[in-house]
CSV table of C-alpha atoms in Angstrom, one decimal:
chain,number,residue,atom,x,y,z
A,6,MET,CA,124.6,193.8,65.3
A,7,LYS,CA,127.8,194.2,66.4
A,8,LYS,CA,129.6,193.8,62.3
A,9,LEU,CA,127.4,196.6,61.6
A,10,SER,CA,128.7,200.2,61.1
A,11,PHE,CA,127.4,202.7,63.1
A,12,PHE,CA,125.0,204.1,60.2
A,13,ASP,CA,123.8,200.8,59.5
A,14,LYS,CA,123.0,200.4,63.0
A,15,ILE,CA,120.6,204.1,62.9
A,16,ILE,CA,118.9,202.3,59.4
A,17,PHE,CA,118.4,198.9,61.5
A,18,TRP,CA,116.8,201.1,64.3
A,19,VAL,CA,114.4,203.0,61.8
A,20,ASN,CA,113.8,200.2,60.2
A,21,THR,CA,112.4,198.0,63.4
A,22,VAL,CA,110.1,201.4,63.6
A,23,PHE,CA,109.0,201.2,60.3
A,24,PHE,CA,108.7,196.9,60.4
A,25,VAL,CA,106.4,197.5,63.8
A,26,LEU,CA,103.9,200.3,62.6
A,27,THR,CA,103.4,198.7,59.4
A,28,LEU,CA,102.8,195.1,61.7
A,29,VAL,CA,100.7,197.1,63.2
A,30,SER,CA,98.5,198.9,60.6
A,31,PHE,CA,98.1,195.1,59.5
A,32,MET,CA,96.1,194.6,62.6
A,33,VAL,CA,94.0,197.8,62.7
A,34,PRO,CA,91.0,196.5,60.4
A,35,TYR,CA,90.7,193.8,63.5
A,36,ILE,CA,90.6,196.0,66.2
A,37,PRO,CA,87.5,199.1,67.1
A,38,VAL,CA,88.1,202.3,66.4
A,39,THR,CA,86.7,203.1,70.1
A,40,LEU,CA,89.4,200.9,71.7
A,41,MET,CA,92.6,203.0,69.5
A,42,PRO,CA,91.4,205.9,67.1
A,43,THR,CA,95.0,206.8,67.1
A,44,ILE,CA,96.3,203.7,66.0
A,45,SER,CA,93.7,203.5,63.1
A,46,VAL,CA,94.9,206.3,61.5
A,47,LEU,CA,97.8,204.0,60.2
A,48,SER,CA,95.1,202.4,58.0
A,49,LEU,CA,95.4,205.8,55.8
A,50,ILE,CA,99.1,205.3,55.1
A,51,VAL,CA,99.5,201.4,54.6
A,52,PRO,CA,100.9,202.0,50.6
A,53,LEU,CA,103.5,204.3,52.4
A,54,LEU,CA,104.4,202.0,54.9
A,55,VAL,CA,104.8,199.3,52.1
A,56,LEU,CA,106.8,201.5,49.9
A,57,VAL,CA,109.2,202.2,53.2
A,58,ASN,CA,109.9,198.7,54.0
A,59,LEU,CA,110.1,197.7,50.0
A,60,PHE,CA,113.2,199.9,50.5
A,61,PHE,CA,114.6,199.0,53.7
A,62,VAL,CA,114.8,195.4,51.9
A,63,LEU,CA,116.8,196.7,48.7
A,64,TYR,CA,118.9,198.7,51.1
A,65,TRP,CA,120.3,195.5,52.8
A,66,LEU,CA,120.1,193.4,50.0
A,67,ILE,CA,122.6,196.3,48.8
A,68,ARG,CA,124.4,196.1,51.6
A,69,ARG,CA,124.3,192.3,51.4
A,70,LYS,CA,123.1,191.9,55.0
A,71,ASN,CA,120.1,189.0,55.9
A,72,LEU,CA,118.6,192.0,57.6
A,73,PHE,CA,116.3,192.4,54.4
A,74,PHE,CA,114.4,189.4,55.4
A,75,MET,CA,112.5,191.6,58.6
A,76,SER,CA,110.7,193.5,56.0
A,77,GLY,CA,110.6,191.1,53.4
A,78,LEU,CA,108.0,189.0,55.9
A,79,LEU,CA,105.8,192.0,55.7
A,80,LEU,CA,106.3,192.2,52.2
A,81,LEU,CA,105.3,188.9,51.3
A,82,TRP,CA,102.2,189.4,53.6
A,83,SER,CA,101.5,192.5,51.5
A,84,ILE,CA,101.5,190.8,48.3
A,85,GLY,CA,99.7,187.8,49.6
A,86,SER,CA,97.0,189.9,51.4
A,87,GLU,CA,93.8,190.0,48.7
A,88,SER,CA,93.0,193.7,50.0
A,89,PHE,CA,96.4,195.1,48.8
A,90,PHE,CA,96.8,194.4,45.0
A,91,GLN,CA,94.9,193.0,42.6
A,92,LEU,CA,96.4,191.1,39.3
A,93,PRO,CA,93.9,191.4,36.0
A,94,GLU,CA,91.2,189.1,36.2
A,95,SER,CA,88.8,187.8,33.3
A,96,GLN,CA,86.0,190.2,32.5
A,97,GLN,CA,83.5,189.0,30.0
A,98,VAL,CA,79.9,190.5,30.3
A,99,ASN,CA,77.3,189.5,27.8
A,100,ASN,CA,75.2,192.3,28.1
A,101,SER,CA,72.1,190.2,26.5
A,102,GLY,CA,72.0,188.3,29.6
A,103,ASN,CA,68.8,188.4,31.9
A,104,GLY,CA,69.3,190.6,34.8
A,105,ILE,CA,72.6,192.5,33.8
A,106,LEU,CA,73.2,195.6,36.1
A,107,SER,CA,76.1,198.1,35.8
A,108,VAL,CA,76.3,200.3,38.8
A,109,MET,CA,78.8,203.5,38.7
A,110,SER,CA,79.9,205.1,42.2
A,111,PHE,CA,81.8,208.7,41.7
A,112,ASN,CA,82.6,211.8,44.3
A,113,VAL,CA,81.8,214.8,42.0
A,114,ARG,CA,83.0,217.4,44.7
A,115,ASN,CA,80.7,219.6,44.1
A,116,PHE,CA,81.2,219.7,40.5
A,117,ASN,CA,84.3,221.7,41.0
A,118,LYS,CA,82.5,224.6,42.5
A,119,TYR,CA,85.0,226.5,44.5
A,120,GLY,CA,87.3,225.9,41.6
A,121,TRP,CA,89.6,223.3,42.9
A,122,ILE,CA,90.2,221.9,39.2
A,123,LYS,CA,91.4,224.5,36.5
A,124,ASN,CA,88.5,223.5,34.1
A,125,THR,CA,85.8,225.8,33.1
A,126,GLU,CA,84.2,222.2,30.8
A,127,LEU,CA,84.3,220.5,33.9
A,128,ASP,CA,80.4,220.0,33.9
A,129,ASN,CA,80.4,218.8,30.2
A,130,GLU,CA,83.0,216.4,30.7
A,131,ILE,CA,81.2,214.8,33.3
A,132,LEU,CA,78.5,214.6,31.8
A,133,THR,CA,80.2,213.2,28.5
A,134,PHE,CA,82.0,210.5,30.4
A,135,ILE,CA,79.0,209.5,32.5
A,136,LYS,CA,77.1,209.2,29.1
A,137,GLU,CA,79.6,207.7,27.5
A,138,GLN,CA,79.7,204.8,30.3
A,139,ASP,CA,76.2,205.0,30.5
A,140,PRO,CA,75.5,203.0,33.9
A,141,ASP,CA,72.1,201.5,35.0
A,142,ILE,CA,72.8,203.0,38.9
A,143,LEU,CA,74.4,206.1,39.2
A,144,CYS,CA,75.7,207.2,42.7
A,145,PHE,CA,77.2,210.8,43.2
A,146,GLN,CA,78.8,211.7,46.5
A,147,GLU,CA,78.7,215.5,46.8
A,148,PHE,CA,76.8,216.0,44.1
A,149,ARG,CA,74.9,220.0,43.5
A,150,SER,CA,71.1,219.3,43.5
A,151,ILE,CA,71.2,222.5,40.6
A,152,LYS,CA,72.8,220.1,38.4
A,153,ALA,CA,70.1,217.4,38.2
A,154,PRO,CA,68.5,218.9,35.0
A,155,LEU,CA,71.9,217.2,33.3
A,156,PHE,CA,70.9,214.1,34.1
A,157,LYS,CA,67.4,214.0,33.3
A,158,TYR,CA,67.6,211.1,31.2
A,159,TYR,CA,67.7,209.0,33.8
A,160,PRO,CA,63.7,208.5,34.4
A,161,TYR,CA,64.4,208.0,38.8
A,162,SER,CA,66.2,209.4,41.0
A,163,PHE,CA,66.2,210.0,44.9
A,164,SER,CA,68.6,212.2,46.7
A,165,THR,CA,69.5,213.5,50.5
A,166,PRO,CA,66.4,215.4,51.3
A,167,TRP,CA,67.6,217.9,53.0
A,168,PRO,CA,70.6,219.3,51.3
A,169,ASN,CA,71.7,222.7,53.2
A,170,GLY,CA,74.9,222.6,54.9
A,171,ARG,CA,75.0,219.0,54.2
A,172,SER,CA,76.6,216.2,51.8
A,173,TYR,CA,73.9,215.8,49.0
A,174,GLN,CA,74.0,212.0,47.8
A,175,THR,CA,72.1,211.5,45.1
A,176,ILE,CA,70.8,208.0,43.3
A,177,PHE,CA,70.3,207.9,39.3
A,178,SER,CA,68.2,205.2,38.2
A,179,LYS,CA,67.1,203.7,34.9
A,180,TYR,CA,64.9,201.8,36.8
A,181,PRO,CA,62.0,202.2,39.1
A,182,ILE,CA,62.7,203.3,42.6
A,183,VAL,CA,59.8,202.3,45.0
A,184,MET,CA,61.7,203.7,47.9
A,185,GLY,CA,64.2,205.7,49.0
A,186,LYS,CA,65.2,207.0,53.0
A,187,SER,CA,68.1,209.0,54.5
A,188,LEU,CA,70.3,207.5,57.1
A,189,ASP,CA,70.7,210.7,59.2
A,190,PHE,CA,74.2,210.9,61.0
A,191,PRO,CA,74.2,212.8,64.0
A,192,ASN,CA,76.2,215.8,64.9
A,193,THR,CA,77.9,215.8,60.6
A,194,SER,CA,77.2,217.1,57.5
A,195,ASN,CA,77.8,213.5,56.6
A,196,ASN,CA,75.6,211.3,54.5
A,197,ALA,CA,73.8,208.0,53.4
A,198,ILE,CA,71.1,207.0,51.7
A,199,TYR,CA,69.3,204.0,49.8
A,200,ALA,CA,66.9,203.4,47.3
A,201,ASP,CA,64.9,200.4,46.7
A,202,ILE,CA,65.2,200.1,42.9
A,203,VAL,CA,63.4,196.9,40.6
A,204,TYR,CA,65.1,195.7,38.0
A,205,ASP,CA,64.3,192.3,36.0
A,206,LYS,CA,61.2,191.4,38.7
A,207,ASP,CA,63.8,191.7,41.6
A,208,THR,CA,64.1,194.8,44.1
A,209,VAL,CA,67.7,195.6,45.3
A,210,ARG,CA,68.5,198.2,48.1
A,211,VAL,CA,70.9,200.1,46.5
A,212,TYR,CA,73.2,202.3,49.4
A,213,ASN,CA,75.0,205.4,48.6
A,214,VAL,CA,77.5,206.5,51.8
A,215,HIS,CA,79.8,210.0,52.7
A,216,LEU,CA,81.1,208.9,55.6
A,217,GLN,CA,82.5,211.8,57.8
A,218,SER,CA,85.7,213.8,55.9
A,219,PHE,CA,88.5,214.4,57.7
A,220,ARG,CA,88.6,218.0,56.4
A,221,ILE,CA,92.3,218.1,55.7
A,222,VAL,CA,93.7,219.6,52.4
A,223,PRO,CA,95.7,216.7,51.2
A,224,GLU,CA,98.4,218.9,50.1
A,225,MET,CA,101.7,218.8,51.8
A,226,ASN,CA,102.1,223.0,52.6
A,227,THR,CA,99.1,222.7,54.6
A,228,ILE,CA,99.8,219.9,56.4
A,229,LYS,CA,103.0,221.4,57.6
A,230,ARG,CA,100.7,224.7,58.8
A,231,VAL,CA,98.9,222.0,61.3
A,232,GLU,CA,100.3,221.0,64.6
A,233,SER,CA,100.8,217.6,64.6
A,234,ALA,CA,99.1,216.8,67.6
A,235,LYS,CA,96.2,218.9,66.4
A,236,LEU,CA,95.9,216.6,62.9
A,237,LEU,CA,96.0,214.1,65.6
A,238,LYS,CA,93.3,215.4,67.4
A,239,ILE,CA,91.2,215.5,64.3
A,240,SER,CA,92.1,212.2,62.6
A,241,ASN,CA,90.8,210.8,65.9
A,242,ARG,CA,87.7,212.7,66.0
A,243,ALA,CA,86.9,211.6,62.2
A,244,MET,CA,87.8,207.8,62.9
A,245,LEU,CA,85.1,208.2,65.8
A,246,LYS,CA,82.6,209.6,63.9
A,247,GLN,CA,83.3,206.9,61.0
A,248,TYR,CA,82.8,204.2,63.3
A,249,GLU,CA,79.6,205.3,64.5
A,250,GLN,CA,78.5,206.1,60.9
A,251,ALA,CA,79.2,202.3,60.1
A,252,GLN,CA,77.8,201.0,62.9
A,253,LEU,CA,74.2,203.1,61.6
A,254,ILE,CA,74.6,201.5,58.1
A,255,ARG,CA,75.5,197.8,59.3
A,256,GLU,CA,72.4,198.2,61.3
A,257,ASP,CA,70.3,199.2,58.6
A,258,MET,CA,71.1,196.8,56.2
A,259,GLN,CA,70.8,194.1,59.0
A,260,GLY,CA,67.2,195.3,58.8
A,261,SER,CA,66.5,194.5,55.0
A,262,THR,CA,65.3,191.4,53.2
A,263,TYR,CA,66.3,192.5,49.9
A,264,GLU,CA,69.6,192.1,48.3
A,265,LYS,CA,72.0,194.9,48.9
A,266,ILE,CA,74.4,197.0,47.0
A,267,VAL,CA,76.9,199.7,48.6
A,268,THR,CA,78.3,202.3,47.3
A,269,GLY,CA,80.3,205.3,47.8
A,270,ASP,CA,83.2,207.3,49.3
A,271,PHE,CA,84.0,205.2,52.9
A,272,ASN,CA,86.9,208.5,53.3
A,273,ASN,CA,88.8,205.0,54.7
A,274,THR,CA,90.8,202.3,53.4
A,275,GLN,CA,90.5,198.7,52.6
A,276,HIS,CA,92.6,198.5,55.8
A,277,SER,CA,90.3,199.8,58.2
A,278,ASN,CA,87.7,198.9,60.5
A,279,ILE,CA,85.3,200.8,59.2
A,280,TYR,CA,85.2,199.3,55.6
A,281,ARG,CA,85.4,195.8,57.7
A,282,ASN,CA,82.1,196.7,59.8
A,283,ILE,CA,80.4,197.9,56.8
A,284,ARG,CA,81.8,194.8,54.4
A,285,GLY,CA,80.8,191.9,57.1
A,286,ASP,CA,80.4,189.3,54.4
A,287,MET,CA,79.4,190.8,51.6
A,288,ARG,CA,82.1,190.9,48.3
A,289,ASP,CA,84.2,193.8,46.8
A,290,THR,CA,83.6,193.8,42.8
A,291,PHE,CA,87.4,195.5,43.2
A,292,LEU,CA,88.7,192.3,45.2
A,293,GLU,CA,86.6,189.9,42.9
A,294,LYS,CA,87.6,191.5,39.3
A,295,GLY,CA,89.9,194.7,39.8
A,296,ASN,CA,93.3,195.4,39.2
A,297,GLY,CA,96.1,197.0,40.8
A,298,PHE,CA,96.1,199.0,43.5
A,299,GLY,CA,92.5,200.0,42.5
A,300,ARG,CA,93.1,203.8,43.5
A,301,THR,CA,90.3,206.3,43.9
A,302,TYR,CA,92.5,208.8,45.6
A,303,ASN,CA,95.3,210.4,46.1
A,304,LEU,CA,96.8,211.0,49.9
A,305,PHE,CA,99.6,213.4,49.3
A,306,GLY,CA,100.8,211.8,46.0
A,307,PHE,CA,100.3,208.2,46.9
A,308,PRO,CA,97.5,206.0,45.5
A,309,ILE,CA,94.6,204.9,48.0
A,310,ARG,CA,91.2,203.4,47.9
A,311,ILE,CA,88.6,204.9,49.6
A,312,ASP,CA,85.5,204.3,47.1
A,313,TYR,CA,84.1,200.8,47.0
A,314,ILE,CA,81.2,199.1,45.6
A,315,LEU,CA,80.2,195.7,47.5
A,316,ALA,CA,77.6,193.7,46.7
A,317,ASP,CA,75.6,190.9,48.4
A,318,SER,CA,76.7,187.1,48.0
A,319,ASP,CA,73.8,186.5,45.8
A,320,PHE,CA,75.5,188.5,43.1
A,321,GLU,CA,77.9,187.3,40.7
A,322,ILE,CA,80.5,190.1,39.9
A,323,LEU,CA,80.6,190.5,36.3
A,324,ALA,CA,83.4,193.2,35.8
A,325,HIS,CA,84.9,196.3,37.4
A,326,GLN,CA,86.6,199.0,36.5
A,327,ASN,CA,88.7,201.8,37.9
A,328,PHE,CA,88.7,205.2,35.9
A,329,ASN,CA,91.9,207.6,35.6
A,330,GLU,CA,89.5,210.5,34.4
A,331,LYS,CA,90.8,213.6,36.7
A,332,LEU,CA,87.3,215.1,36.7
A,333,SER,CA,87.2,215.5,40.8
A,334,ASP,CA,89.8,215.1,43.6
A,335,HIS,CA,88.0,211.3,43.5
A,336,TYR,CA,88.7,208.7,40.4
A,337,PRO,CA,84.9,206.9,39.7
A,338,VAL,CA,84.6,203.0,39.7
A,339,MET,CA,82.4,201.1,37.9
A,340,ALA,CA,81.1,197.5,38.1
A,341,THR,CA,78.7,194.9,36.4
A,342,LEU,CA,76.7,192.8,38.4
A,343,GLN,CA,74.2,190.1,38.0
A,344,LEU,CA,71.6,188.3,40.3
A,345,LYS,CA,72.8,184.8,40.2
A,346,SER,CA,69.0,183.4,40.0
A,347,ASN,CA,68.9,185.3,36.7
A,348,GLN,CA,71.4,183.7,35.1
């Protein structure tokens, strides 16, 4: 430290602050939100924190100082973490096999009802995209009931039964739906549903989840107008509601004897306690067969993953795909699965 210039000392202390923040963010999945909701907010900015630490590593290497090791260790940790970055996996799907099931999850943001995207042909583009991908099960978050006729080629569906004032979820299926249910989240407009679907002589329970939104438009000019204390209060409240909703979903899942698939918009990253609670011992299709960062949403221009497809361990995960089509503020994801008993 004595040999550092005044400027380098400032950089070192800033580096130390970000080192601690990043280290804590890596521990967030194991800390119940109810204990420290403020700390849990760090789960949203893990990619940014890792990027900042990369800057410090490069800075110290250029300066030829061995202080790069501090942030360097965190980078090695993040690279070694299965939840951060995935290398390409083999995705050879034999469509002639028994029980092959493709599942898509997509938050369509009310089909651009309020004109967020300047595109008058968005309805047709979404419909064309869905027809091209042709998933067996299609899970929409923030759907609009008025758009249901566009998907009449799916013979079965189940939707949020009380859409007025609520986030409207829909499950479309090529296979019979024998039962559906809505999970009523208290004191919120968000919602989750599930459908019991019969396919290839098996019954599978498919959840379609839309957890509590932060209700902050992710643009820097909007954030600047919100006081930091108020912003933190909003984030804490959303985190606590997400935690409560995740608990309700987990309890419902534990009461089911069917094999389960969970899809949806968690409004939180894989680095969160909320994701960890819902996932439990289920398999994340992106972690099994995805590649890259798995971006499903852009937060201040940084790619984050907040949309998921999870499957019970009795499923073999054959493929996972993230799409880059700009049809909403979210990007769709799709997975191809097969029950091991059908192989």
